[in-house]
Amino acid sequence: MALKVGLTSLKFENGVNIKSVSSVAGTKEGEGPLKEYIDILVNDNLYGQKTWEKAETEFVKKAVETAAQKAALSLNNIDYILAGDLQNQSAASCFGVKDFKRPFFGLFGACSTFGEGLSLGAVLIDSGCGKNVMCEASSHFSAAEAQFRFPPELGNQRPQTSTWTVTGAGAAVLSDEGSEPKITGITTGKIVDLGITDANNMGAAMAPAAADVLLNHFKDFSAAPESYDRIFTGDLGSVGSKLLIELLREKGYDIQKQHRDCGMLIYDSDKQDTHAGGSGCACSAITFSMIYKRLLTGEYNKILFMPTGALMNPSSVAQGESILGICHIVMIERQV
Amino acid sequence: MDYVKAFIVGGGICVIGQILIDKTKLTSARILVLFVVLGCLLGGLGWYDKLIDFAGAGASVPLPGFGNTLAKGVMAEVDARGFAGALTGGLKSAAGGITAAIVFAFLAAVIFSPKEK
Amino acid sequence: MAKREIVKSDKDYDKLVKEASPNSPIVKNCIKAFIGGGIICCIGQFLMNVLSSYGLVTEERNMAVSVILIGIASLLTGLGWYSKIGRFAGAGSVVPITGFSNSVTAPAIEFKKEGFVMGLGAKIFTVAGPVILYGTLTSIFVGIVYYFVR
């Protein structure tokens, strides 16, 4: 059974097995440094559909199917699907999973959704409420642009602090048995607001939340940066990463050696003109394929996976509200 | 020579826009508004026409030129119709440009499907 | 408890953010905007010269130049090229009349999928609407002032 640790963390004594991980990604991601880790690379971001939104639905379907396949499970063996995305009311996830006819919890944690899913999925499995739980998250560059900013056809320049929404989806099957890498603990983040209102600088809005939850994690588990081979944040990008390191340095922790950011790993920012890096739910969800592979091969033994999210909607930004940050930590170990 | 003038003045007006975008975080939509309003005011004062006389397309193609068209139209209409011209002159002079934008945009939307950046 | 929290005033954090955020390469951007805008204006000048040689007078000629440029920009937007030009030229392709055309065509194409009336129809002016609104208001202001001072 899960053990409450400290103030904001849970520890799973037996660990929750990550049975399989899948990823499906679009063209720009396929040209990036992580291409070899991605299961399905799509060479048309419309994915044979008429609209970006419908394309994202296809990404969701494909990621879920692939994860089930890799776990050698039929979808009927999945007890719950936990999924979310960036479209209004998480439409991509809802349409994507509807045909699977499995019990479904729709999640919204902006780009932290995959971390939220893995956290809740682990709790479900650990409490004995399910044998296999599917966690999934997706995003689509053009769908996100049309919803949050301007139509993609508009010829405007993006600021240096802006990030590029990743097109694709990532999924993982959590299970109560198996000998794959295990989720051994989670630290759940609080909403942190340090008054950032610039929607083109999401990294700055999320960095305090990442720093906050990491600080709490270190206290709860009496851990230090050195306790981990790697600490992966979701999509802070180059600006947010700098801020996270600085905020934690002020608190006496130096994570520079362990820290990597999925948003900076998924693209080659110089060659791909993505400015501060990648973002979106799919950013951490797709990069997770690489992290998982390296856990399997033993390159990492113990890591923190901490997707970050910027909570807002176009109205709240237009009305001058600040952009809220959230971040959830998932602790993963190769052997328990 | 008229090409050189058009290039320098037109490019120069765009550089002002670029500085505003980079320094003030104004979105391109706001830049468009600002430039049309500015062009209209300068046109009202009769200054913008001097720039057009000098630079030709270099001054008439950028959006302040559109604003200038509005101003010139409204003044001509006031001359012709009196006070009521203040209401009708602006849009009347811009009708060609706006209608062209609507028609071509509609046609493009019918023909083309959305493209990625 | 304080040890567990990131305590920072918005002002202090804003300072930190400013330090961490890279500035736009403004000189490079301005050069690109200058070149992009200059070229578009030269195309306009070329059209002007050609149309003049056909005997069109100032007003009609300028209108015809605008219409042709607007048409070209719509076509390039539809082909997906204008956004690529925009990424290079920045304000250089926003400020000319072609940028106005792009700002009308882009939402028209994108929102067609939400229907011809409430999608394309209602959202076609999401970007350009404010331009027409404030342009018209300013012209009325200019007209009224002109009426009294002419």
XYZ file of C-alpha atoms in Angstrom:
603
model
C 0.000 0.000 0.000
C 0.997 3.559 -0.627
C 2.646 5.321 2.237
C 2.241 9.007 2.790
C 5.714 10.465 2.991
C 6.345 13.904 4.378
C 3.789 16.501 3.417
C 3.131 16.080 -0.302
C 4.479 12.693 -1.373
C 3.441 9.080 -1.642
C 5.742 6.115 -1.622
C 4.770 2.837 -3.284
C 6.571 0.138 -1.358
C 6.118 -2.534 -4.000
C 6.463 -0.162 -6.878
C 4.093 0.191 -9.790
C 5.370 -1.503 -12.900
C 5.629 0.470 -16.135
C 4.834 -2.318 -18.533
C 5.167 -0.458 -21.799
C 5.638 2.993 -23.215
C 4.663 4.257 -26.654
C 5.016 7.410 -28.687
C 3.671 8.739 -31.962
C 4.996 12.016 -33.332
C 4.781 14.443 -36.212
C 7.229 15.695 -38.803
C 9.274 18.202 -36.848
C 9.765 15.722 -34.009
C 10.831 13.134 -36.579
C 13.616 15.453 -37.658
C 14.731 15.983 -34.066
C 17.320 14.215 -31.910
C 14.836 11.751 -30.354
C 13.597 10.190 -33.588
C 15.145 6.796 -32.937
C 13.136 6.423 -29.714
C 9.740 7.249 -31.200
C 7.573 4.260 -32.191
C 5.640 5.834 -35.032
C 6.770 8.851 -36.989
C 4.080 10.449 -39.097
C 5.166 12.376 -42.174
C 1.960 14.387 -42.415
C 0.811 16.360 -39.391
C -2.766 16.132 -40.645
C -2.392 12.356 -40.296
C -4.780 11.806 -43.207
C -7.484 13.901 -41.539
C -9.195 17.115 -42.557
C -8.320 19.171 -39.480
C -5.513 19.461 -36.922
C -7.926 18.580 -34.158
C -8.970 15.339 -35.837
C -5.326 14.560 -36.525
C -4.592 14.836 -32.804
C -7.407 12.375 -32.141
C -5.608 9.919 -34.435
C -2.356 10.459 -32.561
C -4.163 9.608 -29.335
C -5.670 6.410 -30.775
C -2.383 5.270 -32.218
C -0.428 5.915 -29.014
C -2.948 4.009 -26.886
C -3.106 1.074 -29.302
C 0.656 0.884 -29.582
C 1.193 0.959 -25.826
C -1.316 -1.858 -25.361
C 0.322 -3.862 -28.130
C 3.776 -3.438 -26.648
C 2.462 -4.590 -23.295
C 0.965 -7.626 -25.047
C -2.458 -6.666 -23.724
C -5.763 -6.361 -25.461
C -7.526 -3.096 -24.703
C -10.152 -5.113 -22.856
C -7.540 -5.811 -20.222
C -7.093 -2.114 -19.523
C -9.032 -1.209 -16.395
C -8.803 2.556 -16.779
C -7.623 5.062 -19.313
C -6.340 8.361 -17.923
C -5.749 10.900 -20.646
C -5.643 14.592 -21.384
C -4.591 17.182 -23.959
C -4.617 20.928 -24.666
C -7.733 21.250 -26.781
C -10.837 22.843 -25.310
C -12.383 20.446 -22.788
C -9.744 17.810 -23.676
C -11.562 16.959 -26.889
C -8.682 15.060 -28.511
C -8.495 12.584 -25.636
C -12.247 12.069 -25.468
C -12.610 11.435 -29.188
C -9.399 9.432 -29.253
C -10.389 6.907 -26.605
C -14.138 6.692 -27.201
C -13.945 3.650 -29.488
C -11.907 1.678 -26.969
C -14.934 1.599 -24.658
C -12.878 1.475 -21.488
C -13.497 3.329 -18.218
C -12.042 6.777 -18.762
C -10.871 9.633 -16.587
C -10.233 12.827 -18.552
C -7.401 14.873 -17.090
C -6.345 18.453 -17.413
C -2.988 19.581 -16.160
C -1.928 21.492 -19.268
C 1.508 20.200 -20.258
C 1.896 18.418 -16.904
C -0.939 16.043 -17.815
C 1.289 13.031 -18.399
C 2.774 13.439 -14.921
C -0.704 13.766 -13.468
C -1.780 10.621 -15.320
C 1.189 8.560 -14.192
C 0.677 9.751 -10.593
C -3.024 8.881 -10.481
C -2.492 5.671 -12.430
C 0.124 4.553 -9.940
C -2.260 5.275 -7.068
C -5.025 3.236 -8.756
C -2.777 0.250 -9.298
C -1.127 0.421 -5.908
C -4.483 0.562 -4.148
C -5.547 -2.579 -5.959
C -8.234 -0.858 -7.993
C -6.861 -2.018 -11.281
C -4.397 -4.417 -12.834
C -3.551 -2.377 -15.905
C -3.963 1.350 -16.329
C -3.312 3.307 -19.523
C -1.917 6.835 -19.179
C -1.829 9.056 -22.245
C -1.253 12.685 -23.211
C -1.189 14.511 -26.524
C -0.758 17.901 -28.171
C -0.682 19.317 -31.693
C 1.234 22.419 -32.767
C -1.333 23.787 -35.182
C -4.365 22.949 -33.058
C -2.723 24.696 -30.119
C -1.685 27.725 -32.187
C -5.186 28.182 -33.601
C -6.694 27.878 -30.136
C -4.259 29.871 -28.029
C -2.610 32.281 -30.457
C -3.151 32.930 -34.151
C -4.001 30.733 -37.130
C -0.814 28.922 -38.246
C -1.001 30.601 -41.672
C -0.440 34.053 -40.171
C 3.020 35.330 -41.029
C 4.231 36.541 -37.666
C 7.501 36.000 -35.834
C 7.715 34.109 -32.564
C 9.671 35.660 -29.681
C 12.904 34.062 -28.477
C 11.305 32.979 -25.190
C 8.452 31.154 -26.927
C 8.328 27.395 -27.251
C 7.117 25.120 -30.023
C 4.153 22.879 -29.197
C 5.069 19.250 -29.856
C 2.829 17.362 -32.268
C 2.114 13.824 -31.192
C 1.104 11.635 -28.294
C 2.732 9.414 -25.716
C 1.272 6.638 -23.598
C 2.307 4.208 -20.892
C 0.712 1.093 -19.449
C 1.039 0.760 -15.692
C 0.600 -2.686 -14.252
C 0.598 -4.505 -10.931
C 3.017 -7.127 -12.148
C 6.186 -7.376 -14.163
C 9.843 -6.600 -13.759
C 10.166 -3.440 -15.798
C 11.122 -0.071 -14.280
C 8.790 0.925 -11.490
C 7.164 4.055 -10.169
C 8.242 4.043 -6.539
C 6.933 7.393 -5.442
C 5.208 10.596 -6.449
C 5.277 14.166 -5.239
C 2.239 16.167 -6.211
C 2.732 19.806 -7.024
C 0.834 22.839 -5.880
C -0.191 25.703 -8.119
C 2.473 28.381 -7.940
C 1.908 31.928 -9.198
C 4.722 34.418 -9.397
C 2.824 36.862 -11.570
C 4.028 35.993 -15.070
C 1.591 37.337 -17.658
C 3.614 36.873 -20.848
C 2.024 33.974 -22.750
C 5.167 33.796 -24.856
C 7.277 32.909 -21.835
C 5.656 29.788 -20.413
C 8.973 28.499 -19.105
C 9.162 31.425 -16.718
C 5.604 30.772 -15.541
C 6.299 27.093 -14.810
C 9.807 27.206 -13.334
C 8.673 28.272 -9.821
C 6.193 25.369 -9.693
C 8.926 22.934 -10.713
C 11.279 24.387 -8.103
C 8.578 24.205 -5.453
C 7.641 20.583 -6.020
C 11.276 19.506 -6.288
C 12.086 21.247 -3.032
C 9.195 19.427 -1.360
C 10.299 16.162 -2.887
C 13.804 16.517 -1.511
C 12.408 17.273 1.965
C 9.768 14.524 1.896
C 12.169 11.795 0.828
C 15.218 13.286 2.568
C 16.805 13.179 -0.851
C 19.266 15.343 -2.714
C 19.988 15.921 -6.396
C 22.740 13.313 -6.151
C 20.140 10.673 -5.252
C 19.138 10.585 -8.913
C 20.842 9.835 -12.190
C 18.672 12.355 -13.962
C 15.947 14.870 -13.166
C 13.759 15.468 -16.211
C 11.501 18.500 -16.268
C 8.719 18.594 -18.870
C 8.832 21.682 -21.030
C 10.570 24.516 -19.217
C 12.700 25.207 -22.257
C 15.982 27.076 -22.057
C 14.550 30.067 -20.194
C 12.574 28.078 -17.622
C 15.464 25.680 -17.040
C 17.804 28.535 -16.211
C 15.233 29.911 -13.783
C 14.631 26.535 -12.121
C 18.331 26.032 -11.513
C 18.645 29.544 -10.116
C 15.580 29.230 -7.850
C 16.877 25.976 -6.392
C 20.385 27.317 -6.011
C 18.922 29.997 -3.773
C 17.503 27.171 -1.663
C 20.822 25.392 -1.469
C 20.354 22.708 -4.103
C 22.473 22.431 -7.220
C 20.694 20.298 -9.823
C 22.650 21.449 -12.848
C 24.398 18.089 -13.277
C 21.272 15.946 -13.058
C 18.787 18.243 -14.704
C 17.596 17.817 -18.288
C 14.521 19.328 -19.871
C 12.381 17.317 -22.298
C 11.620 20.532 -24.189
C 15.326 20.994 -24.884
C 15.895 17.344 -25.773
C 13.138 16.884 -28.312
C 14.335 19.489 -30.833
C 17.659 20.786 -32.013
C 16.800 24.394 -31.272
C 19.558 25.873 -33.460
C 18.721 23.878 -36.545
C 14.980 23.605 -36.045
C 14.250 27.232 -35.155
C 12.203 26.310 -32.102
C 13.619 29.124 -29.942
C 13.342 28.178 -26.248
C 12.424 24.523 -26.970
C 9.454 22.206 -27.207
C 6.303 22.302 -25.113
C 2.856 20.753 -24.923
C 1.534 17.610 -23.259
C 3.234 15.456 -25.867
C 6.647 16.988 -25.178
C 7.289 15.074 -21.964
C 5.043 12.163 -22.999
C 7.120 11.489 -26.127
C 10.470 12.118 -24.461
C 9.408 9.550 -21.877
C 10.006 6.885 -24.548
C 13.686 7.784 -24.506
C 13.842 7.892 -20.703
C 12.121 4.516 -20.408
C 14.440 2.923 -22.942
C 17.461 4.133 -21.004
C 15.982 2.811 -17.778
C 15.517 -0.572 -19.458
C 19.093 -0.668 -20.696
C 20.395 0.317 -17.300
C 21.816 3.647 -18.361
C 19.713 5.162 -15.584
C 18.807 3.473 -12.327
C 16.772 6.107 -10.594
C 15.260 9.198 -12.092
C 12.690 11.891 -11.479
C 10.228 12.617 -14.262
C 8.454 15.884 -13.662
C 6.166 17.229 -16.406
C 5.427 20.928 -16.014
C 2.223 22.728 -16.928
C 1.128 26.306 -17.519
C -2.463 26.721 -16.380
C -4.460 29.356 -18.221
C -6.850 29.836 -21.090
C -6.995 32.491 -23.801
C -9.634 34.473 -21.880
C -7.663 34.505 -18.640
C -4.573 35.745 -20.471
C -6.567 38.395 -22.358
C -8.075 39.549 -19.053
C -4.604 40.059 -17.632
C -4.599 37.135 -15.196
C -1.200 35.644 -14.534
C -0.176 32.269 -15.895
C -0.159 29.647 -13.167
C 2.434 26.909 -12.940
C 2.072 23.289 -11.866
C 4.433 20.336 -11.831
C 4.123 16.714 -10.725
C 7.046 14.475 -9.852
C 7.088 10.788 -10.685
C 9.984 8.867 -9.167
C 11.038 5.886 -11.262
C 13.531 3.190 -10.342
C 14.951 0.395 -12.390
C 15.042 -2.137 -9.565
C 13.135 -2.164 -6.353
C 15.910 55.668 -58.715
C 12.267 55.305 -57.712
C 13.016 51.673 -56.791
C 15.830 52.710 -54.482
C 13.582 55.240 -52.753
C 10.732 52.738 -52.468
C 13.087 50.128 -51.006
C 14.641 52.438 -48.442
C 11.467 54.160 -47.259
C 9.328 50.994 -47.354
C 12.021 48.962 -45.621
C 12.504 51.764 -43.116
C 8.832 51.810 -42.131
C 9.013 48.028 -41.621
C 12.096 48.440 -39.427
C 10.106 50.774 -37.165
C 7.492 48.009 -36.907
C 10.168 45.424 -36.146
C 11.655 47.529 -33.350
C 8.180 47.891 -31.844
C 7.592 44.113 -32.021
C 10.927 43.227 -30.456
C 11.085 45.967 -27.845
C 7.494 46.186 -26.668
C 6.113 42.656 -27.159
C 3.311 44.161 -29.267
C 1.718 41.460 -31.382
C 1.594 41.915 -35.124
C -2.154 42.633 -34.902
C -1.466 45.632 -32.683
C 1.258 46.848 -35.019
C -1.228 46.822 -37.887
C -3.719 48.877 -35.873
C -1.081 51.325 -34.745
C 0.261 51.909 -38.243
C -3.131 52.438 -39.847
C -4.171 54.908 -37.155
C -0.838 56.703 -37.438
C -1.049 56.838 -41.219
C -4.574 58.216 -40.995
C -3.539 60.991 -38.618
C -0.478 61.908 -40.679
C -2.676 61.852 -43.775
C -5.101 64.216 -42.084
C -2.269 66.642 -41.524
C -1.289 66.259 -45.160
C 2.208 65.040 -44.282
C 1.963 61.500 -45.518
C 1.287 62.564 -49.103
C 4.672 64.263 -49.119
C 6.276 60.956 -48.234
C 4.354 59.250 -51.043
C 5.454 61.930 -53.474
C 9.017 61.148 -52.503
C 8.968 57.359 -52.128
C 6.010 56.180 -54.219
C 5.127 52.600 -53.372
C 7.645 52.714 -50.528
C 5.123 54.835 -48.634
C 1.810 53.771 -50.175
C 2.260 49.981 -49.844
C 2.970 49.861 -46.072
C -0.120 50.107 -43.861
C 0.266 53.788 -42.950
C -0.468 54.262 -46.649
C -3.789 52.518 -46.079
C -4.479 54.891 -43.203
C -3.542 57.802 -45.463
C -6.057 56.606 -48.045
C -8.732 56.700 -45.342
C -7.788 60.249 -44.376
C -7.663 61.541 -47.930
C -10.971 59.879 -48.705
C -12.701 61.385 -45.722
C -11.388 64.862 -46.465
C -12.426 64.696 -50.107
C -15.881 63.547 -49.041
C -16.189 66.344 -46.497
C -15.321 68.778 -49.282
C -17.966 67.263 -51.528
C -20.778 66.515 -49.083
C -20.115 68.520 -46.005
C -20.295 67.064 -42.514
C -21.891 63.769 -43.575
C -18.744 63.056 -45.538
C -16.916 62.472 -42.253
C -18.986 59.318 -41.844
C -18.809 57.912 -45.341
C -15.495 59.071 -46.753
C -13.110 56.783 -44.934
C -14.588 53.400 -45.695
C -15.564 54.523 -49.172
C -11.955 55.181 -50.076
C -10.817 51.922 -48.481
C -13.644 49.887 -49.983
C -11.509 48.565 -52.838
C -8.761 47.256 -50.564
C -11.076 45.768 -47.965
C -13.315 44.154 -50.551
C -10.313 42.736 -52.391
C -9.019 41.257 -49.123
C -12.421 39.706 -48.393
C -12.857 38.272 -51.881
C -9.346 36.850 -52.184
C -9.444 35.512 -48.632
C -12.732 33.789 -49.304
C -11.469 32.302 -52.546
C -8.271 31.141 -50.861
C -10.282 29.557 -48.050
C -12.451 27.708 -50.547
C -9.488 26.465 -52.573
C -6.803 25.773 -49.972
C -6.676 23.711 -46.825
C -4.798 24.774 -43.681
C -1.002 24.491 -43.786
C 1.539 24.085 -41.012
C 4.107 26.740 -40.255
C 7.325 25.541 6.214
C 9.025 28.526 4.659
C 11.958 26.329 3.778
C 9.665 24.303 1.552
C 8.335 27.193 -0.421
C 9.616 29.348 -3.208
C 9.100 32.715 -1.600
C 9.712 35.541 -3.993
C 7.920 38.733 -4.768
C 6.563 39.060 -8.292
C 8.938 41.965 -8.799
C 12.033 40.021 -7.762
C 11.044 37.121 -9.954
C 10.346 39.398 -12.880
C 13.907 40.677 -12.577
C 15.229 37.133 -12.608
C 13.084 36.278 -15.636
C 14.379 39.293 -17.544
C 17.946 38.142 -16.905
C 17.204 34.609 -18.037
C 15.244 35.500 -21.155
C 17.246 36.003 -24.317
C 16.554 39.218 -26.169
C 15.332 39.080 -29.716
C 18.255 39.483 -32.124
C 16.948 42.932 -32.896
C 19.641 44.090 -35.301
C 19.376 40.925 -37.362
C 15.571 41.119 -37.284
C 15.629 44.736 -38.404
C 17.915 43.968 -41.323
C 15.596 41.151 -42.390
C 12.536 43.359 -41.965
C 14.243 46.086 -44.017
C 15.039 43.690 -46.832
C 11.631 41.969 -46.765
C 9.655 45.194 -46.580
C 11.885 46.855 -49.164
C 11.368 44.059 -51.664
C 7.597 44.083 -51.242
C 7.527 47.854 -51.748
C 9.704 47.511 -54.849
C 7.235 45.019 -56.269
C 4.570 47.630 -55.562
C 6.678 50.256 -57.313
C 7.108 47.977 -60.295
C 3.348 47.467 -60.527
C 2.847 51.219 -60.232
C 5.235 51.925 -63.074
C 3.674 49.285 -65.290
C 0.138 50.495 -64.600
C 1.173 54.097 -65.158
C 2.449 53.147 -68.578
C -1.048 51.858 -69.306
C -2.312 55.311 -68.495
C -3.980 54.702 -65.131
C -4.182 57.861 -63.038
C -2.965 58.143 -59.438
C -6.030 57.101 -57.467
C -7.062 54.210 -59.687
C -3.487 53.116 -60.095
C -2.769 52.992 -56.358
C -5.964 51.058 -55.798
C -5.022 48.583 -58.532
C -1.558 48.102 -56.997
C -3.136 47.383 -53.614
C -5.604 44.922 -55.082
C -2.894 43.017 -56.953
C -0.640 42.842 -53.878
C -3.567 41.722 -51.737
C -4.354 38.994 -54.262
C -0.765 37.772 -54.393
C -0.551 37.687 -50.590
C -3.808 35.719 -50.346
C -2.492 33.187 -52.813
C 0.821 32.845 -50.970
C -1.054 32.445 -47.688
C -3.154 29.689 -49.202
C -0.052 27.915 -50.434
C 1.411 28.135 -46.932
C 4.321 30.307 -48.078
C 3.417 33.610 -46.481
C 3.951 32.295 -42.954
C 7.416 31.161 -44.043
C 8.173 34.595 -45.494
C 6.857 36.043 -42.232
C 9.208 33.950 -40.126
C 12.102 35.451 -42.044
C 10.967 39.015 -42.602
C 8.956 39.649 -39.417
C 7.532 43.153 -39.591
C 8.849 43.350 -43.157
C 5.929 41.233 -44.287
C 3.455 42.339 -41.599
C 3.511 46.088 -42.199
C 2.951 46.196 -45.990
C -0.620 45.872 -47.294
C 0.231 42.220 -48.024
C 0.369 41.640 -44.263
C -3.183 42.966 -43.983
C -4.248 40.539 -46.685
C -2.462 37.672 -44.901
C -4.211 38.562 -41.654
C -7.611 38.245 -43.375
C -6.811 35.105 -45.364
C -5.139 33.139 -42.551
C -8.164 32.889 -40.230
C -10.465 32.393 -43.246
C -8.549 29.263 -44.254
C -8.011 27.982 -40.714
C -11.578 28.369 -39.511
C -13.339 27.178 -42.648
C -13.516 23.795 -40.914
C -15.870 25.319 -38.334
C -18.357 26.201 -41.057
C -18.727 28.881 -43.699
C -20.891 31.138 -41.559
C -19.792 30.893 -37.936
C -16.282 29.677 -38.761
C -14.905 31.391 -41.835
C -17.578 34.099 -41.770
C -17.354 35.079 -38.140
C -13.613 34.656 -37.670
C -12.270 36.111 -40.917
C -11.651 39.467 -39.197
C -10.219 38.163 -35.912
C -6.882 39.801 -36.712
C -7.815 42.458 -39.278
C -11.090 43.555 -37.665
C -9.374 45.890 -35.202
C -7.488 47.496 -38.105
C -10.708 48.340 -39.916
C -12.436 49.429 -36.705
C -9.743 51.812 -35.516
C -8.897 52.940 -39.035
C -12.533 53.915 -39.606
C -12.846 55.625 -36.233
C -9.679 57.603 -36.873
C -10.934 58.619 -40.317
C -14.165 59.947 -38.792
C -12.107 61.916 -36.289
C -9.964 63.305 -39.098
C -13.092 64.111 -41.126
C -14.755 66.008 -38.285
C -11.644 67.985 -37.457
C -11.147 68.725 -41.137
C -14.757 69.928 -41.418
C -14.165 72.577 -38.775
C -10.661 73.691 -39.635
C -10.575 73.558 -43.409
